[in-house]
């Protein structure tokens, strides 16, 4: 196996991982629909979807670990004599098995999309107060109006957010890619990341404080869709 073949396979795997992420967003959307109509905690359908999300999170984590190990081992092999290439596959297998054995399923609860799923379902259930269907529709419209007054644009990119993340500490929203990039840049400079929202006193934005807001994501997307339809 050549190094370029390894790189091509890794890139295929990354694409696969993106698809898993998209699939998880779709399942979360479906769970929110169900939560809106069922208004019941512990719905078997929602539970089944939670299981799917956990399975996907597990797969996502495995791909992360695997890619990481392959990258590390290939760079090691690159520094060794050419015949070291023959041990590549065995070394990856061994290290991957070791890593997998050290992981627990409980850690999956911290996966960002698992957190987002639970958060979104819980929020939907809280919002879906019992009432007639008409009431529900009115409520939905009310929320839509309130939400459209909320700024959908990211304070960093100034454009409409695609994957809004809420900061648990100061309740500000940012687009995922932009805020994670900023945190990474600041931390590389050994500096704290200040909340980019003007006037916010939060001087240390951490990745662990951020939750993907699937409900808002959906609202932005629906608004865009409705806007296109008009
Ligand atoms: Zn803030």
mmCIF file with all atom_site columns, C-alpha atoms and ligand atoms in Angstrom:
data_model
loop_
_atom_site.group_PDB
_atom_site.id
_atom_site.type_symbol
_atom_site.label_atom_id
_atom_site.label_alt_id
_atom_site.label_comp_id
_atom_site.label_asym_id
_atom_site.label_entity_id
_atom_site.label_seq_id
_atom_site.pdbx_PDB_ins_code
_atom_site.Cartn_x
_atom_site.Cartn_y
_atom_site.Cartn_z
_atom_site.occupancy
_atom_site.B_iso_or_equiv
_atom_site.pdbx_formal_charge
_atom_site.auth_seq_id
_atom_site.auth_comp_id
_atom_site.auth_asym_id
_atom_site.auth_atom_id
_atom_site.pdbx_PDB_model_num
ATOM   1   C  CA  . UNK A 1 1   ? 0.000   0.000  0.000  1.00 0.00 ? 1   UNK A CA  1
ATOM   2   C  CA  . UNK A 1 2   ? 1.381   3.417  -0.920 1.00 0.00 ? 2   UNK A CA  1
ATOM   3   C  CA  . UNK A 1 3   ? 1.120   6.552  1.174  1.00 0.00 ? 3   UNK A CA  1
ATOM   4   C  CA  . UNK A 1 4   ? -0.995  8.242  -1.469 1.00 0.00 ? 4   UNK A CA  1
ATOM   5   C  CA  . UNK A 1 5   ? -3.482  5.367  -1.295 1.00 0.00 ? 5   UNK A CA  1
ATOM   6   C  CA  . UNK A 1 6   ? -3.606  5.835  2.484  1.00 0.00 ? 6   UNK A CA  1
ATOM   7   C  CA  . UNK A 1 7   ? -4.291  9.547  2.023  1.00 0.00 ? 7   UNK A CA  1
ATOM   8   C  CA  . UNK A 1 8   ? -7.057  8.904  -0.484 1.00 0.00 ? 8   UNK A CA  1
ATOM   9   C  CA  . UNK A 1 9   ? -8.693  6.380  1.843  1.00 0.00 ? 9   UNK A CA  1
ATOM   10  C  CA  . UNK A 1 10  ? -8.506  8.834  4.741  1.00 0.00 ? 10  UNK A CA  1
ATOM   11  C  CA  . UNK A 1 11  ? -10.144 11.533 2.686  1.00 0.00 ? 11  UNK A CA  1
ATOM   12  C  CA  . UNK A 1 12  ? -12.985 9.138  1.746  1.00 0.00 ? 12  UNK A CA  1
ATOM   13  C  CA  . UNK A 1 13  ? -13.418 8.417  5.418  1.00 0.00 ? 13  UNK A CA  1
ATOM   14  C  CA  . UNK A 1 14  ? -13.663 12.158 6.208  1.00 0.00 ? 14  UNK A CA  1
ATOM   15  C  CA  . UNK A 1 15  ? -16.437 12.501 3.613  1.00 0.00 ? 15  UNK A CA  1
ATOM   16  C  CA  . UNK A 1 16  ? -18.205 9.597  5.201  1.00 0.00 ? 16  UNK A CA  1
ATOM   17  C  CA  . UNK A 1 17  ? -17.912 11.352 8.554  1.00 0.00 ? 17  UNK A CA  1
ATOM   18  C  CA  . UNK A 1 18  ? -19.507 14.500 7.111  1.00 0.00 ? 18  UNK A CA  1
ATOM   19  C  CA  . UNK A 1 19  ? -22.430 12.351 5.912  1.00 0.00 ? 19  UNK A CA  1
ATOM   20  C  CA  . UNK A 1 20  ? -22.792 10.869 9.400  1.00 0.00 ? 20  UNK A CA  1
ATOM   21  C  CA  . UNK A 1 21  ? -22.954 14.403 10.803 1.00 0.00 ? 21  UNK A CA  1
ATOM   22  C  CA  . UNK A 1 22  ? -25.647 15.355 8.293  1.00 0.00 ? 22  UNK A CA  1
ATOM   23  C  CA  . UNK A 1 23  ? -27.556 12.174 9.142  1.00 0.00 ? 23  UNK A CA  1
ATOM   24  C  CA  . UNK A 1 24  ? -27.410 13.053 12.836 1.00 0.00 ? 24  UNK A CA  1
ATOM   25  C  CA  . UNK A 1 25  ? -28.857 16.502 12.101 1.00 0.00 ? 25  UNK A CA  1
ATOM   26  C  CA  . UNK A 1 26  ? -31.708 14.907 10.137 1.00 0.00 ? 26  UNK A CA  1
ATOM   27  C  CA  . UNK A 1 27  ? -32.509 12.467 12.961 1.00 0.00 ? 27  UNK A CA  1
ATOM   28  C  CA  . UNK A 1 28  ? -32.462 15.368 15.438 1.00 0.00 ? 28  UNK A CA  1
ATOM   29  C  CA  . UNK A 1 29  ? -34.908 17.266 13.214 1.00 0.00 ? 29  UNK A CA  1
ATOM   30  C  CA  . UNK A 1 30  ? -37.209 14.249 13.121 1.00 0.00 ? 30  UNK A CA  1
ATOM   31  C  CA  . UNK A 1 31  ? -37.030 13.870 16.895 1.00 0.00 ? 31  UNK A CA  1
ATOM   32  C  CA  . UNK A 1 32  ? -38.003 17.533 17.303 1.00 0.00 ? 32  UNK A CA  1
ATOM   33  C  CA  . UNK A 1 33  ? -40.996 16.998 14.986 1.00 0.00 ? 33  UNK A CA  1
ATOM   34  C  CA  . UNK A 1 34  ? -42.029 14.031 17.071 1.00 0.00 ? 34  UNK A CA  1
ATOM   35  C  CA  . UNK A 1 35  ? -41.505 15.927 20.313 1.00 0.00 ? 35  UNK A CA  1
ATOM   36  C  CA  . UNK A 1 36  ? -43.710 18.728 18.974 1.00 0.00 ? 36  UNK A CA  1
ATOM   37  C  CA  . UNK A 1 37  ? -46.560 16.372 18.147 1.00 0.00 ? 37  UNK A CA  1
ATOM   38  C  CA  . UNK A 1 38  ? -46.273 13.933 21.050 1.00 0.00 ? 38  UNK A CA  1
ATOM   39  C  CA  . UNK A 1 39  ? -45.488 16.377 23.835 1.00 0.00 ? 39  UNK A CA  1
ATOM   40  C  CA  . UNK A 1 40  ? -44.435 13.444 25.969 1.00 0.00 ? 40  UNK A CA  1
ATOM   41  C  CA  . UNK A 1 41  ? -41.148 12.710 27.565 1.00 0.00 ? 41  UNK A CA  1
ATOM   42  C  CA  . UNK A 1 42  ? -39.837 9.202  27.172 1.00 0.00 ? 42  UNK A CA  1
ATOM   43  C  CA  . UNK A 1 43  ? -41.614 8.618  23.867 1.00 0.00 ? 43  UNK A CA  1
ATOM   44  C  CA  . UNK A 1 44  ? -40.409 5.289  22.415 1.00 0.00 ? 44  UNK A CA  1
ATOM   45  C  CA  . UNK A 1 45  ? -39.850 6.921  19.014 1.00 0.00 ? 45  UNK A CA  1
ATOM   46  C  CA  . UNK A 1 46  ? -37.650 9.604  20.527 1.00 0.00 ? 46  UNK A CA  1
ATOM   47  C  CA  . UNK A 1 47  ? -35.790 6.994  22.536 1.00 0.00 ? 47  UNK A CA  1
ATOM   48  C  CA  . UNK A 1 48  ? -35.134 4.995  19.353 1.00 0.00 ? 48  UNK A CA  1
ATOM   49  C  CA  . UNK A 1 49  ? -33.784 8.122  17.680 1.00 0.00 ? 49  UNK A CA  1
ATOM   50  C  CA  . UNK A 1 50  ? -31.561 8.794  20.666 1.00 0.00 ? 50  UNK A CA  1
ATOM   51  C  CA  . UNK A 1 51  ? -30.126 5.299  20.211 1.00 0.00 ? 51  UNK A CA  1
ATOM   52  C  CA  . UNK A 1 52  ? -29.429 6.068  16.542 1.00 0.00 ? 52  UNK A CA  1
ATOM   53  C  CA  . UNK A 1 53  ? -27.711 9.318  17.530 1.00 0.00 ? 53  UNK A CA  1
ATOM   54  C  CA  . UNK A 1 54  ? -25.555 7.446  20.050 1.00 0.00 ? 54  UNK A CA  1
ATOM   55  C  CA  . UNK A 1 55  ? -24.614 4.832  17.441 1.00 0.00 ? 55  UNK A CA  1
ATOM   56  C  CA  . UNK A 1 56  ? -23.662 7.585  14.990 1.00 0.00 ? 56  UNK A CA  1
ATOM   57  C  CA  . UNK A 1 57  ? -21.647 9.350  17.673 1.00 0.00 ? 57  UNK A CA  1
ATOM   58  C  CA  . UNK A 1 58  ? -19.811 6.111  18.309 1.00 0.00 ? 58  UNK A CA  1
ATOM   59  C  CA  . UNK A 1 59  ? -19.046 5.695  14.623 1.00 0.00 ? 59  UNK A CA  1
ATOM   60  C  CA  . UNK A 1 60  ? -17.943 9.312  14.380 1.00 0.00 ? 60  UNK A CA  1
ATOM   61  C  CA  . UNK A 1 61  ? -15.610 8.816  17.329 1.00 0.00 ? 61  UNK A CA  1
ATOM   62  C  CA  . UNK A 1 62  ? -14.197 5.620  15.821 1.00 0.00 ? 62  UNK A CA  1
ATOM   63  C  CA  . UNK A 1 63  ? -13.456 7.395  12.552 1.00 0.00 ? 63  UNK A CA  1
ATOM   64  C  CA  . UNK A 1 64  ? -11.765 10.212 14.474 1.00 0.00 ? 64  UNK A CA  1
ATOM   65  C  CA  . UNK A 1 65  ? -9.578  7.780  16.419 1.00 0.00 ? 65  UNK A CA  1
ATOM   66  C  CA  . UNK A 1 66  ? -8.796  5.739  13.336 1.00 0.00 ? 66  UNK A CA  1
ATOM   67  C  CA  . UNK A 1 67  ? -7.854  8.756  11.191 1.00 0.00 ? 67  UNK A CA  1
ATOM   68  C  CA  . UNK A 1 68  ? -5.734  10.114 14.003 1.00 0.00 ? 68  UNK A CA  1
ATOM   69  C  CA  . UNK A 1 69  ? -3.853  6.841  14.433 1.00 0.00 ? 69  UNK A CA  1
ATOM   70  C  CA  . UNK A 1 70  ? -3.351  6.395  10.674 1.00 0.00 ? 70  UNK A CA  1
ATOM   71  C  CA  . UNK A 1 71  ? -1.965  9.924  10.416 1.00 0.00 ? 71  UNK A CA  1
ATOM   72  C  CA  . UNK A 1 72  ? 0.394   9.343  13.334 1.00 0.00 ? 72  UNK A CA  1
ATOM   73  C  CA  . UNK A 1 73  ? 1.611   5.933  12.148 1.00 0.00 ? 73  UNK A CA  1
ATOM   74  C  CA  . UNK A 1 74  ? 2.131   7.083  8.547  1.00 0.00 ? 74  UNK A CA  1
ATOM   75  C  CA  . UNK A 1 75  ? 4.235   10.005 9.730  1.00 0.00 ? 75  UNK A CA  1
ATOM   76  C  CA  . UNK A 1 76  ? 6.289   7.619  11.908 1.00 0.00 ? 76  UNK A CA  1
ATOM   77  C  CA  . UNK A 1 77  ? 6.737   5.237  8.998  1.00 0.00 ? 77  UNK A CA  1
ATOM   78  C  CA  . UNK A 1 78  ? 7.805   8.138  6.787  1.00 0.00 ? 78  UNK A CA  1
ATOM   79  C  CA  . UNK A 1 79  ? 10.803  8.722  9.024  1.00 0.00 ? 79  UNK A CA  1
ATOM   80  C  CA  . UNK A 1 80  ? 11.829  5.046  9.003  1.00 0.00 ? 80  UNK A CA  1
ATOM   81  C  CA  . UNK A 1 81  ? 13.476  2.833  6.335  1.00 0.00 ? 81  UNK A CA  1
ATOM   82  C  CA  . UNK A 1 82  ? 11.193  1.971  3.355  1.00 0.00 ? 82  UNK A CA  1
ATOM   83  C  CA  . UNK A 1 83  ? 10.487  -1.574 4.582  1.00 0.00 ? 83  UNK A CA  1
ATOM   84  C  CA  . UNK A 1 84  ? 8.707   -0.054 7.606  1.00 0.00 ? 84  UNK A CA  1
ATOM   85  C  CA  . UNK A 1 85  ? 5.806   0.543  5.200  1.00 0.00 ? 85  UNK A CA  1
ATOM   86  C  CA  . UNK A 1 86  ? 4.992   -3.180 5.441  1.00 0.00 ? 86  UNK A CA  1
ATOM   87  C  CA  . UNK A 1 87  ? 4.253   -2.856 9.154  1.00 0.00 ? 87  UNK A CA  1
ATOM   88  C  CA  . UNK A 1 88  ? 1.863   0.066  8.660  1.00 0.00 ? 88  UNK A CA  1
ATOM   89  C  CA  . UNK A 1 89  ? -1.357  -1.908 8.598  1.00 0.00 ? 89  UNK A CA  1
ATOM   90  C  CA  . UNK A 1 90  ? -0.424  -4.092 11.596 1.00 0.00 ? 90  UNK A CA  1
ATOM   91  C  CA  . UNK A 1 91  ? 0.643   -1.077 13.661 1.00 0.00 ? 91  UNK A CA  1
ATOM   92  C  CA  . UNK A 1 92  ? -2.579  0.788  12.896 1.00 0.00 ? 92  UNK A CA  1
ATOM   93  C  CA  . UNK A 1 93  ? -4.677  -2.262 13.765 1.00 0.00 ? 93  UNK A CA  1
ATOM   94  C  CA  . UNK A 1 94  ? -2.890  -2.774 17.055 1.00 0.00 ? 94  UNK A CA  1
ATOM   95  C  CA  . UNK A 1 95  ? -3.078  0.861  18.138 1.00 0.00 ? 95  UNK A CA  1
ATOM   96  C  CA  . UNK A 1 96  ? -6.701  1.151  17.049 1.00 0.00 ? 96  UNK A CA  1
ATOM   97  C  CA  . UNK A 1 97  ? -7.713  -1.940 19.041 1.00 0.00 ? 97  UNK A CA  1
ATOM   98  C  CA  . UNK A 1 98  ? -5.893  -0.577 22.069 1.00 0.00 ? 98  UNK A CA  1
ATOM   99  C  CA  . UNK A 1 99  ? -7.585  2.821  21.764 1.00 0.00 ? 99  UNK A CA  1
ATOM   100 C  CA  . UNK A 1 100 ? -11.055 1.294  21.286 1.00 0.00 ? 100 UNK A CA  1
ATOM   101 C  CA  . UNK A 1 101 ? -10.623 -0.823 24.409 1.00 0.00 ? 101 UNK A CA  1
ATOM   102 C  CA  . UNK A 1 102 ? -9.861  2.303  26.432 1.00 0.00 ? 102 UNK A CA  1
ATOM   103 C  CA  . UNK A 1 103 ? -13.067 4.150  25.455 1.00 0.00 ? 103 UNK A CA  1
ATOM   104 C  CA  . UNK A 1 104 ? -16.362 3.968  27.275 1.00 0.00 ? 104 UNK A CA  1
ATOM   105 C  CA  . UNK A 1 105 ? -19.886 4.483  25.987 1.00 0.00 ? 105 UNK A CA  1
ATOM   106 C  CA  . UNK A 1 106 ? -20.658 6.990  28.738 1.00 0.00 ? 106 UNK A CA  1
ATOM   107 C  CA  . UNK A 1 107 ? -18.196 9.420  27.158 1.00 0.00 ? 107 UNK A CA  1
ATOM   108 C  CA  . UNK A 1 108 ? -20.446 9.491  24.098 1.00 0.00 ? 108 UNK A CA  1
ATOM   109 C  CA  . UNK A 1 109 ? -22.881 11.581 26.122 1.00 0.00 ? 109 UNK A CA  1
ATOM   110 C  CA  . UNK A 1 110 ? -20.419 14.463 25.706 1.00 0.00 ? 110 UNK A CA  1
ATOM   111 C  CA  . UNK A 1 111 ? -20.375 14.224 21.899 1.00 0.00 ? 111 UNK A CA  1
ATOM   112 C  CA  . UNK A 1 112 ? -21.495 17.648 20.647 1.00 0.00 ? 112 UNK A CA  1
ATOM   113 C  CA  . UNK A 1 113 ? -24.325 16.270 18.521 1.00 0.00 ? 113 UNK A CA  1
ATOM   114 C  CA  . UNK A 1 114 ? -25.577 14.017 21.335 1.00 0.00 ? 114 UNK A CA  1
ATOM   115 C  CA  . UNK A 1 115 ? -25.680 17.040 23.648 1.00 0.00 ? 115 UNK A CA  1
ATOM   116 C  CA  . UNK A 1 116 ? -27.427 19.044 20.905 1.00 0.00 ? 116 UNK A CA  1
ATOM   117 C  CA  . UNK A 1 117 ? -29.976 16.268 20.356 1.00 0.00 ? 117 UNK A CA  1
ATOM   118 C  CA  . UNK A 1 118 ? -30.961 16.032 24.015 1.00 0.00 ? 118 UNK A CA  1
ATOM   119 C  CA  . UNK A 1 119 ? -31.018 19.787 24.404 1.00 0.00 ? 119 UNK A CA  1
ATOM   120 C  CA  . UNK A 1 120 ? -33.231 20.259 21.320 1.00 0.00 ? 120 UNK A CA  1
ATOM   121 C  CA  . UNK A 1 121 ? -35.700 17.543 22.283 1.00 0.00 ? 121 UNK A CA  1
ATOM   122 C  CA  . UNK A 1 122 ? -35.960 18.845 25.860 1.00 0.00 ? 122 UNK A CA  1
ATOM   123 C  CA  . UNK A 1 123 ? -36.492 22.419 24.627 1.00 0.00 ? 123 UNK A CA  1
ATOM   124 C  CA  . UNK A 1 124 ? -39.129 21.322 22.135 1.00 0.00 ? 124 UNK A CA  1
ATOM   125 C  CA  . UNK A 1 125 ? -40.995 19.389 24.819 1.00 0.00 ? 125 UNK A CA  1
ATOM   126 C  CA  . UNK A 1 126 ? -40.880 22.385 27.141 1.00 0.00 ? 126 UNK A CA  1
ATOM   127 C  CA  . UNK A 1 127 ? -42.228 24.681 24.471 1.00 0.00 ? 127 UNK A CA  1
ATOM   128 C  CA  . UNK A 1 128 ? -44.952 22.361 23.310 1.00 0.00 ? 128 UNK A CA  1
ATOM   129 C  CA  . UNK A 1 129 ? -47.491 23.219 25.996 1.00 0.00 ? 129 UNK A CA  1
ATOM   130 C  CA  . UNK A 1 130 ? -50.673 21.172 25.874 1.00 0.00 ? 130 UNK A CA  1
ATOM   131 C  CA  . UNK A 1 131 ? -53.403 22.839 23.812 1.00 0.00 ? 131 UNK A CA  1
ATOM   132 C  CA  . UNK A 1 132 ? -55.476 22.530 20.682 1.00 0.00 ? 132 UNK A CA  1
ATOM   133 C  CA  . UNK A 1 133 ? -53.876 22.235 17.289 1.00 0.00 ? 133 UNK A CA  1
ATOM   134 C  CA  . UNK A 1 134 ? -54.825 25.853 16.497 1.00 0.00 ? 134 UNK A CA  1
ATOM   135 C  CA  . UNK A 1 135 ? -53.167 27.004 19.687 1.00 0.00 ? 135 UNK A CA  1
ATOM   136 C  CA  . UNK A 1 136 ? -50.093 25.111 18.695 1.00 0.00 ? 136 UNK A CA  1
ATOM   137 C  CA  . UNK A 1 137 ? -49.969 26.729 15.296 1.00 0.00 ? 137 UNK A CA  1
ATOM   138 C  CA  . UNK A 1 138 ? -50.423 30.150 16.823 1.00 0.00 ? 138 UNK A CA  1
ATOM   139 C  CA  . UNK A 1 139 ? -47.695 29.413 19.314 1.00 0.00 ? 139 UNK A CA  1
ATOM   140 C  CA  . UNK A 1 140 ? -45.443 28.319 16.498 1.00 0.00 ? 140 UNK A CA  1
ATOM   141 C  CA  . UNK A 1 141 ? -46.100 31.547 14.640 1.00 0.00 ? 141 UNK A CA  1
ATOM   142 C  CA  . UNK A 1 142 ? -45.447 33.573 17.771 1.00 0.00 ? 142 UNK A CA  1
ATOM   143 C  CA  . UNK A 1 143 ? -42.139 31.816 18.213 1.00 0.00 ? 143 UNK A CA  1
ATOM   144 C  CA  . UNK A 1 144 ? -41.320 32.323 14.552 1.00 0.00 ? 144 UNK A CA  1
ATOM   145 C  CA  . UNK A 1 145 ? -41.982 36.062 14.907 1.00 0.00 ? 145 UNK A CA  1
ATOM   146 C  CA  . UNK A 1 146 ? -39.880 36.323 18.050 1.00 0.00 ? 146 UNK A CA  1
ATOM   147 C  CA  . UNK A 1 147 ? -37.142 34.325 16.429 1.00 0.00 ? 147 UNK A CA  1
ATOM   148 C  CA  . UNK A 1 148 ? -37.103 36.396 13.276 1.00 0.00 ? 148 UNK A CA  1
ATOM   149 C  CA  . UNK A 1 149 ? -36.529 39.456 15.442 1.00 0.00 ? 149 UNK A CA  1
ATOM   150 C  CA  . UNK A 1 150 ? -33.541 37.680 16.890 1.00 0.00 ? 150 UNK A CA  1
ATOM   151 C  CA  . UNK A 1 151 ? -30.508 38.274 14.789 1.00 0.00 ? 151 UNK A CA  1
ATOM   152 C  CA  . UNK A 1 152 ? -29.778 35.197 12.731 1.00 0.00 ? 152 UNK A CA  1
ATOM   153 C  CA  . UNK A 1 153 ? -26.402 36.461 11.657 1.00 0.00 ? 153 UNK A CA  1
ATOM   154 C  CA  . UNK A 1 154 ? -23.181 35.408 13.301 1.00 0.00 ? 154 UNK A CA  1
ATOM   155 C  CA  . UNK A 1 155 ? -21.333 38.155 15.211 1.00 0.00 ? 155 UNK A CA  1
ATOM   156 C  CA  . UNK A 1 156 ? -18.109 36.876 13.665 1.00 0.00 ? 156 UNK A CA  1
ATOM   157 C  CA  . UNK A 1 157 ? -18.969 36.349 10.017 1.00 0.00 ? 157 UNK A CA  1
ATOM   158 C  CA  . UNK A 1 158 ? -21.868 38.859 9.854  1.00 0.00 ? 158 UNK A CA  1
ATOM   159 C  CA  . UNK A 1 159 ? -23.721 36.391 7.668  1.00 0.00 ? 159 UNK A CA  1
ATOM   160 C  CA  . UNK A 1 160 ? -26.624 34.110 8.478  1.00 0.00 ? 160 UNK A CA  1
ATOM   161 C  CA  . UNK A 1 161 ? -25.605 31.205 10.688 1.00 0.00 ? 161 UNK A CA  1
ATOM   162 C  CA  . UNK A 1 162 ? -25.661 27.680 9.308  1.00 0.00 ? 162 UNK A CA  1
ATOM   163 C  CA  . UNK A 1 163 ? -24.854 25.789 12.516 1.00 0.00 ? 163 UNK A CA  1
ATOM   164 C  CA  . UNK A 1 164 ? -25.665 28.160 15.376 1.00 0.00 ? 164 UNK A CA  1
ATOM   165 C  CA  . UNK A 1 165 ? -23.965 27.403 18.676 1.00 0.00 ? 165 UNK A CA  1
ATOM   166 C  CA  . UNK A 1 166 ? -25.231 28.873 21.932 1.00 0.00 ? 166 UNK A CA  1
ATOM   167 C  CA  . UNK A 1 167 ? -22.818 29.834 24.660 1.00 0.00 ? 167 UNK A CA  1
ATOM   168 C  CA  . UNK A 1 168 ? -24.181 28.404 27.927 1.00 0.00 ? 168 UNK A CA  1
ATOM   169 C  CA  . UNK A 1 169 ? -22.373 31.109 29.901 1.00 0.00 ? 169 UNK A CA  1
ATOM   170 C  CA  . UNK A 1 170 ? -23.500 34.337 28.203 1.00 0.00 ? 170 UNK A CA  1
ATOM   171 C  CA  . UNK A 1 171 ? -26.289 32.991 25.924 1.00 0.00 ? 171 UNK A CA  1
ATOM   172 C  CA  . UNK A 1 172 ? -24.768 34.476 22.797 1.00 0.00 ? 172 UNK A CA  1
ATOM   173 C  CA  . UNK A 1 173 ? -24.886 32.711 19.456 1.00 0.00 ? 173 UNK A CA  1
ATOM   174 C  CA  . UNK A 1 174 ? -22.156 32.163 16.889 1.00 0.00 ? 174 UNK A CA  1
ATOM   175 C  CA  . UNK A 1 175 ? -21.729 30.006 13.821 1.00 0.00 ? 175 UNK A CA  1
ATOM   176 C  CA  . UNK A 1 176 ? -19.914 26.791 14.689 1.00 0.00 ? 176 UNK A CA  1
ATOM   177 C  CA  . UNK A 1 177 ? -17.062 27.022 12.229 1.00 0.00 ? 177 UNK A CA  1
ATOM   178 C  CA  . UNK A 1 178 ? -16.310 30.672 13.004 1.00 0.00 ? 178 UNK A CA  1
ATOM   179 C  CA  . UNK A 1 179 ? -16.282 30.395 16.794 1.00 0.00 ? 179 UNK A CA  1
ATOM   180 C  CA  . UNK A 1 180 ? -14.314 27.138 16.905 1.00 0.00 ? 180 UNK A CA  1
ATOM   181 C  CA  . UNK A 1 181 ? -11.761 28.663 14.531 1.00 0.00 ? 181 UNK A CA  1
ATOM   182 C  CA  . UNK A 1 182 ? -11.472 31.749 16.711 1.00 0.00 ? 182 UNK A CA  1
ATOM   183 C  CA  . UNK A 1 183 ? -11.047 29.706 19.911 1.00 0.00 ? 183 UNK A CA  1
ATOM   184 C  CA  . UNK A 1 184 ? -8.359  27.619 18.238 1.00 0.00 ? 184 UNK A CA  1
ATOM   185 C  CA  . UNK A 1 185 ? -6.470  30.678 16.969 1.00 0.00 ? 185 UNK A CA  1
ATOM   186 C  CA  . UNK A 1 186 ? -6.615  32.412 20.359 1.00 0.00 ? 186 UNK A CA  1
ATOM   187 C  CA  . UNK A 1 187 ? -5.550  29.308 22.252 1.00 0.00 ? 187 UNK A CA  1
ATOM   188 C  CA  . UNK A 1 188 ? -2.618  28.809 19.865 1.00 0.00 ? 188 UNK A CA  1
ATOM   189 C  CA  . UNK A 1 189 ? -1.524  32.324 20.819 1.00 0.00 ? 189 UNK A CA  1
ATOM   190 C  CA  . UNK A 1 190 ? -1.897  31.243 24.485 1.00 0.00 ? 190 UNK A CA  1
ATOM   191 C  CA  . UNK A 1 191 ? -4.689  33.775 24.914 1.00 0.00 ? 191 UNK A CA  1
ATOM   192 C  CA  . UNK A 1 192 ? -8.258  33.488 26.099 1.00 0.00 ? 192 UNK A CA  1
ATOM   193 C  CA  . UNK A 1 193 ? -11.071 33.883 23.619 1.00 0.00 ? 193 UNK A CA  1
ATOM   194 C  CA  . UNK A 1 194 ? -13.286 36.848 24.461 1.00 0.00 ? 194 UNK A CA  1
ATOM   195 C  CA  . UNK A 1 195 ? -16.943 36.662 23.424 1.00 0.00 ? 195 UNK A CA  1
ATOM   196 C  CA  . UNK A 1 196 ? -17.129 38.559 20.123 1.00 0.00 ? 196 UNK A CA  1
ATOM   197 C  CA  . UNK A 1 197 ? -20.522 40.085 20.932 1.00 0.00 ? 197 UNK A CA  1
ATOM   198 C  CA  . UNK A 1 198 ? -20.118 43.799 21.620 1.00 0.00 ? 198 UNK A CA  1
ATOM   199 C  CA  . UNK A 1 199 ? -20.622 44.612 25.280 1.00 0.00 ? 199 UNK A CA  1
ATOM   200 C  CA  . UNK A 1 200 ? -20.463 41.017 26.477 1.00 0.00 ? 200 UNK A CA  1
ATOM   201 C  CA  . UNK A 1 201 ? -18.405 40.556 29.636 1.00 0.00 ? 201 UNK A CA  1
ATOM   202 C  CA  . UNK A 1 202 ? -17.530 36.922 28.940 1.00 0.00 ? 202 UNK A CA  1
ATOM   203 C  CA  . UNK A 1 203 ? -13.765 36.966 28.503 1.00 0.00 ? 203 UNK A CA  1
ATOM   204 C  CA  . UNK A 1 204 ? -13.168 33.212 28.269 1.00 0.00 ? 204 UNK A CA  1
ATOM   205 C  CA  . UNK A 1 205 ? -15.257 31.373 25.691 1.00 0.00 ? 205 UNK A CA  1
ATOM   206 C  CA  . UNK A 1 206 ? -14.523 27.645 25.867 1.00 0.00 ? 206 UNK A CA  1
ATOM   207 C  CA  . UNK A 1 207 ? -15.577 24.959 23.438 1.00 0.00 ? 207 UNK A CA  1
ATOM   208 C  CA  . UNK A 1 208 ? -17.144 23.042 26.325 1.00 0.00 ? 208 UNK A CA  1
ATOM   209 C  CA  . UNK A 1 209 ? -19.536 25.980 26.923 1.00 0.00 ? 209 UNK A CA  1
ATOM   210 C  CA  . UNK A 1 210 ? -20.953 25.771 23.412 1.00 0.00 ? 210 UNK A CA  1
ATOM   211 C  CA  . UNK A 1 211 ? -24.038 23.799 22.422 1.00 0.00 ? 211 UNK A CA  1
ATOM   212 C  CA  . UNK A 1 212 ? -25.260 23.335 18.873 1.00 0.00 ? 212 UNK A CA  1
ATOM   213 C  CA  . UNK A 1 213 ? -28.769 24.813 18.792 1.00 0.00 ? 213 UNK A CA  1
ATOM   214 C  CA  . UNK A 1 214 ? -30.660 22.519 16.447 1.00 0.00 ? 214 UNK A CA  1
ATOM   215 C  CA  . UNK A 1 215 ? -33.935 24.363 17.006 1.00 0.00 ? 215 UNK A CA  1
ATOM   216 C  CA  . UNK A 1 216 ? -32.517 27.660 15.879 1.00 0.00 ? 216 UNK A CA  1
ATOM   217 C  CA  . UNK A 1 217 ? -30.754 25.930 13.024 1.00 0.00 ? 217 UNK A CA  1
ATOM   218 C  CA  . UNK A 1 218 ? -34.091 24.587 11.913 1.00 0.00 ? 218 UNK A CA  1
ATOM   219 C  CA  . UNK A 1 219 ? -35.816 27.956 12.243 1.00 0.00 ? 219 UNK A CA  1
ATOM   220 C  CA  . UNK A 1 220 ? -33.171 29.657 10.129 1.00 0.00 ? 220 UNK A CA  1
ATOM   221 C  CA  . UNK A 1 221 ? -33.455 26.943 7.517  1.00 0.00 ? 221 UNK A CA  1
ATOM   222 C  CA  . UNK A 1 222 ? -37.270 27.013 7.511  1.00 0.00 ? 222 UNK A CA  1
ATOM   223 C  CA  . UNK A 1 223 ? -37.310 30.765 7.183  1.00 0.00 ? 223 UNK A CA  1
ATOM   224 C  CA  . UNK A 1 224 ? -34.945 30.513 4.248  1.00 0.00 ? 224 UNK A CA  1
ATOM   225 C  CA  . UNK A 1 225 ? -37.133 27.842 2.680  1.00 0.00 ? 225 UNK A CA  1
ATOM   226 C  CA  . UNK A 1 226 ? -40.342 29.849 3.211  1.00 0.00 ? 226 UNK A CA  1
ATOM   227 C  CA  . UNK A 1 227 ? -38.601 32.939 1.885  1.00 0.00 ? 227 UNK A CA  1
ATOM   228 C  CA  . UNK A 1 228 ? -37.615 31.115 -1.272 1.00 0.00 ? 228 UNK A CA  1
ATOM   229 C  CA  . UNK A 1 229 ? -41.151 29.877 -1.740 1.00 0.00 ? 229 UNK A CA  1
ATOM   230 C  CA  . UNK A 1 230 ? -42.694 33.356 -1.658 1.00 0.00 ? 230 UNK A CA  1
HETATM 231 ZN ZN1 . LIG B 2 .   ? -21.233 36.624 25.056 1.00 0.00 ? 1   LIG B ZN1 1
#
